[in-house]
Amino acid sequence: MAEASRLNLPAAPNTGAKPRTVGRAEPVLVVRAVIIVFILLFWEAIAQSGLLYRDVVPSLLAIGAAIVKLLSAPDYYWHLWVTASEVGAGLIVGGLSGLLIGLALGGNRVLSKAFEPYLYYLGPTPKIIFFPVMIMWFGVGPGSKIAMGAISCFFPIALSTAAGMRQIDKVLIRVGQSFRASAWQMATKIYLPAMRHPIINGVRLGLGVAIIGTLLAETKLSNQGVGFLIIQAYSLFDMPRMYAMLIVLFVLAIGANALVGRLGGLSAIRQL
Amino acid sequence: MPSVATLPKSGAAGAQTAADAGILVVDGIVKQFDTPEGPLVAVDRVSLSVRPGEFLAVIGPSGCGKSTLFNVIGGLIDRYQGAVTVGGETVRGPHPAIGMVFQEESTFPWRTVIENVAFPLEIAGIARKERLEKAKRFIALVGLNGFENRYPAELSGGMRQRVAIARTLASEPKILLMDEPFASLDEQTRLLLGDKVLQIQQDLQQTTLLITHNITEAVQLADRILVMTYRPGRVKRMVEIDLPRPRSSDVVSSEAFGRYVAEIWSDLREEATRGMQDEESRTLHAGAAS
């Protein structure tokens, strides 16, 4: 499933480190542009040839028009807001609980040995199997969607927090102790800043899977949100509208990921 | 096996007891660790006394319990026998009068130089403006003016270690306690940084206790050198270094310097040899066991 393949465990926190050599960036851009143009041409060729049903592969013009129509309808933004707030609430609930559990696991060897293997195995399993349970617990409204988002992002955030806590340079803790920092000062001035990279990386992974979990839940059972709109367009066989929504969603997801990645990237400069 | 002859032989070391006018008094420290092969005595009955304004170096081969002693005095290790007192006050946990500089890279990578140096003042609750001003003074003291707003990653290893020293000095400790602060630096940087430390120590009249395995470093910097034995770490000898002050790294070319180095090496050689043989036999046993 898409969800399983997207959930990379936080083994490699090497995200914000793209090489930025000018000499190499340009050929890469050219390759990218060529590939995109090629895909678009290929799509248009199939659309025009009539090899497939005309409605399954609509022409680029039709999709473009659908995008314009979609973005000029106020209705769409309301649904977008519903989904965004579900993802946001899921990220807050799942993220905070993931952070707390991660801190407990990272700080306690016994707890970590006892429970972390379960998190590792549960982490990559598709969370959509919990959706029926969530509907029964939280109803058919936004509650069950938020729950799906929260379950999805809990795992990567908990695991990378736990790993980050174990990777803290021990000497920095001794420095804090030698200056007689209080427990609160140790937590806020040493532990959290020392763990910022794994935590940001966990949030980035968590955001991705929270979006997936929420949208998947919306496509299954709901009457609002972007996932609902997509599945509605599909059942009305309005393909241009469906593709338009997929493309807009795609761009939004990239933007959200880039934003979180940028947060991590900025502080990467300050890392040793 | 440690023979009786390796115990403190001269009166100089033996007389260093609580009665001395030491600002820092270490009295009969014994620290034992539990290892898979049984209990290991890391530090055995070590006593020393640091006089106000003095630079005392503790030297010994690897495995003589130097770092254990450092952590005991710094209050980062507990459950030991004996006592550490600062100005008559017994040390239980990190003491405000003792400022530690660690061997490892210890600057906070997420803080700029000035924020690093201001860290102990921030912990003590000093207002931002005041602590940054004070931090600036200590940055100047270690010669890093102009680097206030750089991050540690932008500095060299020697500069980062100077930031760590400035940070500890900013807490204005009565006693500066350093554990091999130059261990990760190359020889030239080490000598130059030694100069810097000498100059600061002489300017501030800073009481300093340096733990090291480097003989030239110890002779270059210290007023007195305490030589420790290999496992268990005991006081072997106390050597007075009668080289003129103010001192700089030029002193390494003097004849007296060479004599002191040779003298300490003759003491240390025996211990280092014992340490090496012990390492070899343990590696051999470990190899045979597996």
Coordinates of C-alpha atoms in Angstrom, one line a residue:
Chain A
M1 CA 0.0 0.0 0.0
A2 CA 1.0 3.6 -0.5
E3 CA 1.1 4.1 3.2
A4 CA 3.5 1.3 3.9
S5 CA 5.9 2.4 1.3
R6 CA 5.9 6.0 2.3
L7 CA 6.6 5.4 5.9
N8 CA 10.4 5.3 6.1
L9 CA 11.6 4.6 9.6
P10 CA 13.8 7.3 11.0
A11 CA 17.0 5.6 10.3
A12 CA 18.5 8.3 8.1
P13 CA 17.9 11.9 9.3
N14 CA 19.8 13.1 6.4
T15 CA 17.2 15.4 4.9
G16 CA 18.0 19.0 4.6
A17 CA 21.5 18.3 3.1
K18 CA 21.1 18.7 -0.6
P19 CA 24.3 19.6 -2.3
R20 CA 23.9 23.1 -3.8
T21 CA 26.7 23.3 -6.4
V22 CA 25.7 25.6 -9.1
G23 CA 27.5 23.7 -11.8
R24 CA 25.5 20.5 -11.1
A25 CA 22.1 22.1 -10.3
E26 CA 21.5 23.2 -13.8
P27 CA 21.8 19.8 -15.6
V28 CA 19.5 18.4 -12.9
L29 CA 16.9 21.1 -13.6
V30 CA 17.1 20.4 -17.3
V31 CA 16.6 16.7 -16.7
R32 CA 13.7 17.4 -14.5
A33 CA 12.0 19.7 -17.0
V34 CA 12.6 17.3 -19.8
I35 CA 11.0 14.4 -17.9
I36 CA 8.0 16.5 -16.9
V37 CA 7.5 17.8 -20.5
F38 CA 7.8 14.2 -21.8
I39 CA 5.2 12.9 -19.3
L40 CA 2.8 15.7 -20.3
L41 CA 3.3 15.1 -24.0
F42 CA 2.8 11.4 -23.5
W43 CA -0.4 12.0 -21.6
E44 CA -1.7 14.4 -24.2
A45 CA -0.8 11.9 -27.0
I46 CA -2.8 9.2 -25.3
A47 CA -5.7 11.6 -24.7
Q48 CA -5.8 12.7 -28.3
S49 CA -5.3 9.2 -29.8
G50 CA -8.4 7.8 -28.2
L51 CA -6.7 4.5 -27.3
L52 CA -8.2 4.7 -23.9
Y53 CA -11.7 6.0 -23.0
R54 CA -11.6 9.7 -23.6
D55 CA -13.0 10.4 -20.1
V56 CA -10.4 8.2 -18.3
V57 CA -7.5 10.2 -19.8
P58 CA -8.9 13.7 -20.4
S59 CA -6.8 16.2 -22.3
L60 CA -4.5 18.6 -20.5
L61 CA -6.7 21.4 -21.6
A62 CA -9.7 19.9 -19.9
I63 CA -7.7 19.2 -16.7
G64 CA -6.3 22.8 -16.7
A65 CA -9.8 24.2 -17.1
A66 CA -11.0 21.9 -14.2
I67 CA -8.1 23.2 -12.0
V68 CA -9.2 26.8 -12.7
K69 CA -12.8 26.0 -11.9
L70 CA -11.8 24.2 -8.8
L71 CA -9.7 26.9 -7.4
S72 CA -12.3 29.6 -8.1
A73 CA -15.0 27.7 -6.2
P74 CA -15.2 28.9 -2.6
D75 CA -16.8 25.5 -1.7
Y76 CA -13.5 23.8 -2.4
Y77 CA -11.6 25.9 0.1
W78 CA -14.1 25.0 2.8
H79 CA -13.4 21.3 2.2
L80 CA -9.7 22.0 2.1
W81 CA -10.0 23.7 5.4
V82 CA -11.8 20.7 6.9
T83 CA -9.1 18.3 5.8
A84 CA -6.2 20.7 6.8
S85 CA -7.7 21.1 10.3
E86 CA -8.2 17.3 10.6
V87 CA -4.6 16.7 9.6
G88 CA -3.4 19.5 11.9
A89 CA -5.4 18.2 14.9
G90 CA -4.2 14.7 14.2
L91 CA -0.6 15.9 14.0
I92 CA -1.0 17.7 17.3
V93 CA -2.6 14.7 19.1
G94 CA -0.3 12.1 17.5
G95 CA 2.8 14.3 17.6
L96 CA 2.5 15.3 21.3
S97 CA 1.8 11.7 22.4
G98 CA 4.6 10.4 20.1
L99 CA 6.9 13.0 21.6
L100 CA 6.1 12.0 25.2
I101 CA 6.2 8.2 24.5
G102 CA 9.5 8.8 22.6
L103 CA 11.0 10.6 25.5
A104 CA 10.0 7.9 27.9
L105 CA 11.4 5.2 25.6
G106 CA 14.6 7.1 24.8
G107 CA 15.2 7.8 28.5
N108 CA 14.5 4.4 29.9
R109 CA 16.4 1.3 28.6
V110 CA 13.9 -1.2 30.1
L111 CA 10.9 0.5 28.6
S112 CA 12.7 0.8 25.3
K113 CA 13.6 -2.9 25.2
A114 CA 10.0 -3.9 26.2
F115 CA 8.0 -1.7 23.9
E116 CA 10.1 -0.4 21.0
P117 CA 10.0 -3.6 19.0
Y118 CA 6.2 -3.3 18.8
L119 CA 6.4 0.2 17.6
Y120 CA 8.9 -0.8 14.9
Y121 CA 6.6 -3.6 13.7
L122 CA 3.4 -1.6 14.0
G123 CA 4.9 1.5 12.5
P124 CA 4.9 0.4 8.8
T125 CA 1.6 -1.5 8.9
P126 CA -1.3 0.3 7.1
K127 CA -3.3 2.1 9.7
I128 CA -6.4 2.1 7.6
I129 CA -7.3 -1.3 9.2
F130 CA -8.0 0.6 12.4
F131 CA -10.6 2.8 10.6
P132 CA -13.7 0.7 11.5
V133 CA -12.6 0.8 15.1
M134 CA -12.1 4.6 15.0
I135 CA -15.6 5.1 13.5
M136 CA -17.1 3.1 16.3
W137 CA -15.1 5.1 18.9
F138 CA -15.2 8.6 17.4
G139 CA -18.1 8.6 15.0
V140 CA -18.4 9.1 11.3
G141 CA -17.5 12.9 11.6
P142 CA -14.1 14.6 11.8
G143 CA -13.3 12.7 15.0
S144 CA -12.4 9.4 13.3
K145 CA -10.4 11.3 10.6
I146 CA -8.4 13.1 13.3
A147 CA -7.8 9.7 15.0
M148 CA -6.5 8.2 11.8
G149 CA -4.1 11.1 11.3
A150 CA -3.0 10.9 14.9
I151 CA -2.4 7.1 14.8
S152 CA -0.5 7.5 11.5
C153 CA 1.9 10.2 12.7
F154 CA 2.4 8.8 16.2
F155 CA 4.8 6.0 15.2
P156 CA 7.4 7.9 13.2
I157 CA 7.5 10.7 15.7
A158 CA 7.7 8.4 18.7
L159 CA 10.5 6.3 17.1
S160 CA 12.6 9.2 15.9
T161 CA 12.2 11.0 19.3
A162 CA 13.4 7.9 21.1
A163 CA 16.3 7.4 18.7
G164 CA 17.2 11.1 19.0
M165 CA 17.2 11.0 22.8
R166 CA 19.7 8.1 22.8
Q167 CA 22.0 9.9 20.3
I168 CA 22.4 13.0 22.5
D169 CA 26.1 13.7 23.1
K170 CA 26.6 12.7 26.8
V171 CA 29.2 15.4 27.4
L172 CA 26.6 18.1 26.8
I173 CA 24.5 16.6 29.6
R174 CA 27.5 16.7 31.9
V175 CA 28.2 20.3 31.0
G176 CA 24.6 21.1 32.0
Q177 CA 25.0 19.2 35.3
S178 CA 28.4 20.9 36.0
F179 CA 26.7 24.3 35.8
R180 CA 24.0 23.0 38.1
A181 CA 21.1 23.3 35.7
S182 CA 17.7 22.4 37.1
A183 CA 15.6 19.5 35.6
W184 CA 13.5 22.0 33.6
Q185 CA 16.6 23.9 32.4
M186 CA 18.2 20.6 31.3
A187 CA 15.0 19.7 29.4
T188 CA 14.5 23.0 27.6
K189 CA 18.1 24.2 27.2
I190 CA 19.9 20.9 26.5
Y191 CA 17.7 17.9 25.7
L192 CA 15.2 19.5 23.4
P193 CA 17.6 21.6 21.4
A194 CA 20.0 18.6 21.1
M195 CA 17.2 16.5 19.7
R196 CA 15.8 19.1 17.3
H197 CA 17.0 17.3 14.1
P198 CA 15.5 13.9 14.8
I199 CA 12.3 15.5 16.1
I200 CA 11.9 17.7 13.1
N201 CA 12.6 14.7 10.9
G202 CA 9.9 12.7 12.8
V203 CA 7.4 15.5 12.3
R204 CA 8.2 15.6 8.6
L205 CA 7.6 11.9 8.2
G206 CA 4.6 12.2 10.6
L207 CA 3.0 15.0 8.5
G208 CA 3.2 12.9 5.4
V209 CA 1.6 9.8 6.9
A210 CA -1.0 12.0 8.8
I211 CA -2.1 13.4 5.4
I212 CA -2.3 9.9 4.0
G213 CA -4.2 8.6 7.0
T214 CA -6.7 11.4 7.0
L215 CA -7.4 11.4 3.3
L216 CA -7.7 7.7 3.1
A217 CA -10.3 7.9 5.9
E218 CA -12.1 10.6 4.1
T219 CA -12.4 8.6 0.9
K220 CA -13.8 5.7 2.9
L221 CA -16.6 7.3 4.8
S222 CA -17.3 11.0 5.1
N223 CA -19.4 13.9 3.7
Q224 CA -16.8 16.6 3.8
G225 CA -13.1 17.1 3.1
V226 CA -10.8 16.8 0.1
G227 CA -10.8 13.0 0.3
F228 CA -14.6 13.1 0.1
L229 CA -14.5 15.4 -2.9
I230 CA -12.1 13.2 -4.8
I231 CA -14.2 10.1 -4.2
Q232 CA -17.3 12.0 -5.1
A233 CA -15.8 13.2 -8.4
Y234 CA -14.8 9.6 -9.1
S235 CA -18.3 8.2 -8.5
L236 CA -19.8 11.0 -10.7
F237 CA -17.2 10.1 -13.3
D238 CA -16.0 13.7 -13.5
M239 CA -12.4 12.8 -14.4
P240 CA -11.0 16.2 -15.2
R241 CA -12.2 17.4 -11.8
M242 CA -10.7 14.4 -10.0
Y243 CA -7.4 14.9 -11.7
A244 CA -7.5 18.6 -10.9
M245 CA -8.0 17.8 -7.3
L246 CA -5.2 15.2 -7.2
I247 CA -2.8 17.7 -8.8
V248 CA -3.7 20.5 -6.4
L249 CA -3.4 18.1 -3.5
F250 CA -0.1 16.9 -4.7
V251 CA 1.3 20.4 -4.9
L252 CA -0.1 21.3 -1.4
A253 CA 1.5 18.1 0.1
I254 CA 4.9 19.0 -1.5
G255 CA 4.6 22.5 -0.1
A256 CA 3.8 21.3 3.4
N257 CA 6.7 18.9 3.4
A258 CA 9.0 21.5 2.0
L259 CA 8.0 23.9 4.8
V260 CA 8.8 21.4 7.6
G261 CA 11.9 20.3 5.7
R262 CA 13.0 24.0 5.6
L263 CA 12.6 24.2 9.3
G264 CA 15.0 21.3 9.7
G265 CA 17.3 22.6 7.0
L266 CA 17.7 26.0 8.6
S267 CA 19.0 24.5 11.8
A268 CA 21.1 22.0 9.9
I269 CA 23.5 24.8 9.2
R270 CA 24.0 25.2 12.9
Q271 CA 24.8 21.6 13.4
L272 CA 28.3 20.5 14.0
Chain B
M1 CA 51.1 -6.2 40.9
P2 CA 51.5 -2.9 42.5
S3 CA 54.4 -3.1 44.9
V4 CA 54.6 -1.2 48.2
A5 CA 57.4 0.9 46.7
T6 CA 55.0 2.6 44.4
L7 CA 53.1 4.1 47.3
P8 CA 53.8 7.8 48.2
K9 CA 57.4 7.8 49.2
S10 CA 58.2 11.5 49.7
G11 CA 56.9 13.6 52.5
A12 CA 55.9 16.2 50.0
A13 CA 52.8 14.2 48.8
G14 CA 52.1 12.5 52.1
A15 CA 51.9 15.8 54.0
Q16 CA 49.2 17.2 51.6
T17 CA 46.4 16.7 54.0
A18 CA 43.4 18.7 55.1
A19 CA 45.7 20.6 57.4
D20 CA 47.3 22.4 54.4
A21 CA 46.0 25.8 53.4
G22 CA 44.4 24.4 50.3
I23 CA 41.4 26.0 48.7
L24 CA 40.6 22.6 47.2
V25 CA 41.4 19.6 49.4
V26 CA 41.0 16.0 48.1
D27 CA 41.3 13.7 51.0
G28 CA 41.8 9.9 50.7
I29 CA 39.6 9.3 47.7
V30 CA 38.9 5.6 46.9
K31 CA 36.6 4.9 44.0
Q32 CA 35.8 1.3 43.0
F33 CA 33.8 0.2 39.9
D34 CA 32.0 -3.0 39.4
T35 CA 33.1 -4.6 36.1
P36 CA 32.2 -8.0 34.6
E37 CA 35.6 -9.2 35.8
G38 CA 35.0 -8.1 39.3
P39 CA 35.5 -4.9 41.3
L40 CA 38.1 -2.5 39.8
V41 CA 39.8 0.1 42.0
A42 CA 40.2 3.1 39.8
V43 CA 41.4 5.6 42.3
D44 CA 43.1 4.5 45.5
R45 CA 43.7 6.8 48.5
V46 CA 44.4 9.9 46.5
S47 CA 44.9 13.0 48.5
L48 CA 46.0 16.4 47.2
S49 CA 45.6 20.0 48.1
V50 CA 45.5 23.0 45.7
R51 CA 46.7 26.3 47.0
P52 CA 44.9 29.5 46.1
G53 CA 46.1 30.9 42.7
E54 CA 48.2 27.7 42.1
F55 CA 48.3 25.7 38.9
L56 CA 48.4 22.0 39.8
A57 CA 48.7 19.3 37.2
V58 CA 47.8 15.7 37.7
I59 CA 49.6 13.4 35.3
G60 CA 49.5 9.7 34.8
P61 CA 49.3 7.0 32.2
S62 CA 46.0 6.0 30.6
G63 CA 44.0 3.9 33.0
C64 CA 45.3 5.6 36.1
G65 CA 41.9 6.9 37.1
K66 CA 42.6 10.5 36.1
S67 CA 39.2 11.0 34.6
T68 CA 37.5 9.3 37.6
L69 CA 39.3 11.8 39.9
F70 CA 38.1 14.6 37.6
N71 CA 34.5 13.5 37.9
V72 CA 34.8 12.9 41.6
I73 CA 36.1 16.5 42.2
G74 CA 33.6 17.9 39.8
G75 CA 30.8 16.2 41.7
L76 CA 29.6 14.1 38.7
I77 CA 30.3 10.8 40.4
D78 CA 29.1 9.8 43.8
R79 CA 29.5 6.7 46.1
Y80 CA 33.2 7.0 46.8
Q81 CA 35.2 7.0 50.0
G82 CA 37.1 10.0 51.2
A83 CA 36.1 13.7 50.8
V84 CA 36.5 16.6 48.5
T85 CA 36.3 20.0 50.2
V86 CA 36.2 23.5 48.7
G87 CA 37.1 26.2 51.1
G88 CA 36.2 23.8 53.9
E89 CA 32.8 22.9 52.4
T90 CA 32.3 19.3 51.4
V91 CA 31.5 18.7 47.7
R92 CA 28.2 16.8 47.2
G93 CA 27.3 17.1 43.5
P94 CA 28.6 19.9 41.2
H95 CA 29.8 22.8 43.3
P96 CA 29.5 26.4 42.2
A97 CA 33.1 27.1 43.1
I98 CA 34.4 24.4 40.7
G99 CA 34.2 25.0 36.9
M100 CA 34.8 22.0 34.7
V101 CA 36.3 22.0 31.2
F102 CA 35.8 18.6 29.5
Q103 CA 38.1 16.7 27.2
E104 CA 35.4 16.1 24.6
E105 CA 33.9 18.6 22.2
S106 CA 31.5 20.2 24.5
T107 CA 30.2 23.4 22.9
F108 CA 26.5 23.5 22.2
P109 CA 26.2 23.4 18.4
W110 CA 22.8 25.2 18.4
R111 CA 24.2 28.2 20.2
T112 CA 26.4 30.9 18.9
V113 CA 29.7 31.6 20.6
I114 CA 28.3 34.3 22.8
E115 CA 25.3 32.2 23.7
N116 CA 27.5 29.4 24.6
V117 CA 29.7 31.5 26.8
A118 CA 26.6 33.1 28.4
F119 CA 25.1 29.7 29.2
P120 CA 26.2 29.4 32.9
L121 CA 25.0 32.9 33.5
E122 CA 21.7 32.1 31.9
I123 CA 21.4 29.0 34.1
A124 CA 22.1 31.3 37.1
G125 CA 19.2 33.6 36.0
I126 CA 21.3 36.6 35.1
A127 CA 19.4 39.1 32.8
R128 CA 20.1 38.8 29.1
K129 CA 21.8 42.1 28.6
E130 CA 24.1 41.7 31.5
R131 CA 25.0 38.2 30.7
L132 CA 25.8 38.9 27.1
E133 CA 28.1 41.8 28.2
K134 CA 29.9 39.6 30.6
A135 CA 30.2 36.8 28.0
K136 CA 31.8 39.3 25.6
R137 CA 34.5 40.0 28.2
F138 CA 35.4 36.3 28.5
I139 CA 35.3 35.8 24.8
A140 CA 37.9 38.6 24.5
L141 CA 39.9 37.0 27.3
V142 CA 40.3 33.8 25.2
G143 CA 41.0 36.0 22.1
L144 CA 37.9 35.2 20.1
N145 CA 36.6 38.8 19.6
G146 CA 34.7 39.1 16.4
F147 CA 33.5 35.5 16.6
E148 CA 30.6 36.2 19.0
N149 CA 27.8 35.4 16.5
R150 CA 29.4 32.4 14.8
Y151 CA 28.3 28.9 15.4
P152 CA 30.7 26.3 16.8
A153 CA 30.6 24.4 13.4
E154 CA 32.2 27.5 11.8
L155 CA 35.2 27.4 14.1
S156 CA 38.3 25.2 14.3
G157 CA 38.7 22.6 17.1
G158 CA 41.1 24.8 19.0
M159 CA 38.7 27.7 18.8
R160 CA 35.8 25.6 20.0
Q161 CA 37.9 24.5 23.0
R162 CA 38.6 28.1 23.8
V163 CA 34.9 28.8 23.7
A164 CA 34.4 25.9 26.2
I165 CA 37.1 27.4 28.4
A166 CA 35.6 30.9 28.2
R167 CA 32.2 29.4 29.1
T168 CA 33.5 27.8 32.2
L169 CA 35.5 30.9 33.2
A170 CA 32.3 33.0 32.7
S171 CA 30.8 31.2 35.7
E172 CA 33.7 32.6 37.6
P173 CA 34.7 29.5 39.4
K174 CA 37.2 29.6 42.3
I175 CA 38.8 26.5 40.9
L176 CA 39.2 25.8 37.2
L177 CA 39.1 22.0 36.7
M178 CA 40.2 20.8 33.3
D179 CA 40.4 17.2 32.0
E180 CA 42.8 16.9 29.0
P181 CA 41.3 20.0 27.4
F182 CA 43.8 19.9 24.5
A183 CA 43.7 16.1 23.9
S184 CA 42.0 16.4 20.5
L185 CA 44.3 19.2 19.2
D186 CA 47.5 19.0 17.2
E187 CA 50.8 19.7 19.0
Q188 CA 51.3 23.3 17.7
T189 CA 47.8 24.3 18.6
R190 CA 48.2 22.7 21.9
L191 CA 51.3 24.8 22.7
L192 CA 49.7 28.0 21.6
L193 CA 46.6 27.3 23.5
G194 CA 48.8 26.4 26.5
D195 CA 50.2 29.9 26.2
K196 CA 46.7 31.3 26.2
V197 CA 45.7 29.3 29.3
L198 CA 48.9 30.3 31.1
Q199 CA 48.3 34.0 30.3
I200 CA 44.7 33.8 31.5
Q201 CA 45.6 31.9 34.6
Q202 CA 48.3 34.4 35.5
D203 CA 46.1 37.4 34.7
L204 CA 43.2 36.1 36.8
Q205 CA 45.3 34.4 39.4
Q206 CA 43.0 31.5 38.6
T207 CA 43.4 28.4 40.8
T208 CA 43.6 25.6 38.3
L209 CA 43.7 21.9 38.4
L210 CA 44.7 20.3 35.1
I211 CA 44.4 16.6 34.4
T212 CA 46.6 15.4 31.6
H213 CA 48.7 12.6 30.2
N214 CA 51.0 15.0 28.4
I215 CA 54.3 15.7 30.1
T216 CA 55.4 18.8 28.2
E217 CA 51.9 20.3 28.7
A218 CA 52.1 19.7 32.4
V219 CA 55.6 21.1 32.8
Q220 CA 54.8 24.1 30.6
L221 CA 51.8 25.1 32.7
A222 CA 52.0 23.8 36.2
D223 CA 53.5 25.0 39.5
R224 CA 53.4 21.5 40.8
I225 CA 52.8 18.1 39.2
L226 CA 51.3 15.2 40.9
V227 CA 52.3 11.9 39.2
M228 CA 49.9 9.0 39.5
T229 CA 50.5 5.3 39.2
Y230 CA 48.9 2.9 36.8
R231 CA 45.8 1.0 38.1
P232 CA 45.0 1.4 40.9
G233 CA 45.6 5.1 40.6
R234 CA 47.7 6.3 43.5
V235 CA 49.8 9.3 44.2
K236 CA 53.3 8.4 43.2
R237 CA 55.1 11.7 43.7
M238 CA 54.6 15.4 43.8
V239 CA 57.1 17.5 41.7
E240 CA 57.6 21.2 42.2
I241 CA 58.2 23.0 38.9
D242 CA 60.5 25.8 39.6
L243 CA 60.3 27.6 36.3
P244 CA 60.1 31.4 36.2
R245 CA 56.7 33.1 35.8
P246 CA 55.2 34.7 33.9
R247 CA 55.8 31.8 31.6
S248 CA 55.1 31.1 27.9
S249 CA 55.6 28.3 25.5
D250 CA 59.2 29.6 25.0
V251 CA 60.0 27.8 28.2
V252 CA 60.0 24.4 26.4
S253 CA 63.4 25.2 24.9
S254 CA 65.0 25.9 28.2
E255 CA 67.4 23.4 29.8
A256 CA 65.5 23.3 33.1
F257 CA 62.3 22.3 31.2
G258 CA 64.1 19.4 29.6
R259 CA 65.3 18.2 33.0
Y260 CA 61.8 18.3 34.5
V261 CA 60.4 16.4 31.5
A262 CA 63.1 13.8 31.8
E263 CA 62.5 13.5 35.6
I264 CA 58.8 13.0 35.2
W265 CA 59.2 10.7 32.3
S266 CA 61.5 8.4 34.4
D267 CA 58.6 8.3 37.0
L268 CA 55.9 7.8 34.4
R269 CA 57.8 5.3 32.2
E270 CA 57.5 2.6 34.8
E271 CA 53.8 3.2 35.2
A272 CA 53.1 3.5 31.4
T273 CA 55.1 0.2 30.8
R274 CA 53.0 -1.5 33.5
G275 CA 49.9 -0.2 31.8
M276 CA 50.9 -1.4 28.4
Q277 CA 51.8 -4.9 29.6
D278 CA 48.5 -5.0 31.5
E279 CA 46.6 -4.0 28.4
E280 CA 48.4 -6.6 26.3
S281 CA 47.8 -9.4 28.7
R282 CA 44.1 -8.5 29.0
T283 CA 43.8 -8.4 25.2
L284 CA 45.5 -11.7 25.1
H285 CA 43.1 -13.2 27.7
A286 CA 40.1 -11.7 25.9
G287 CA 41.3 -13.2 22.7
A288 CA 41.8 -16.6 24.3
A289 CA 38.4 -16.5 26.0
S290 CA 36.5 -15.8 22.8

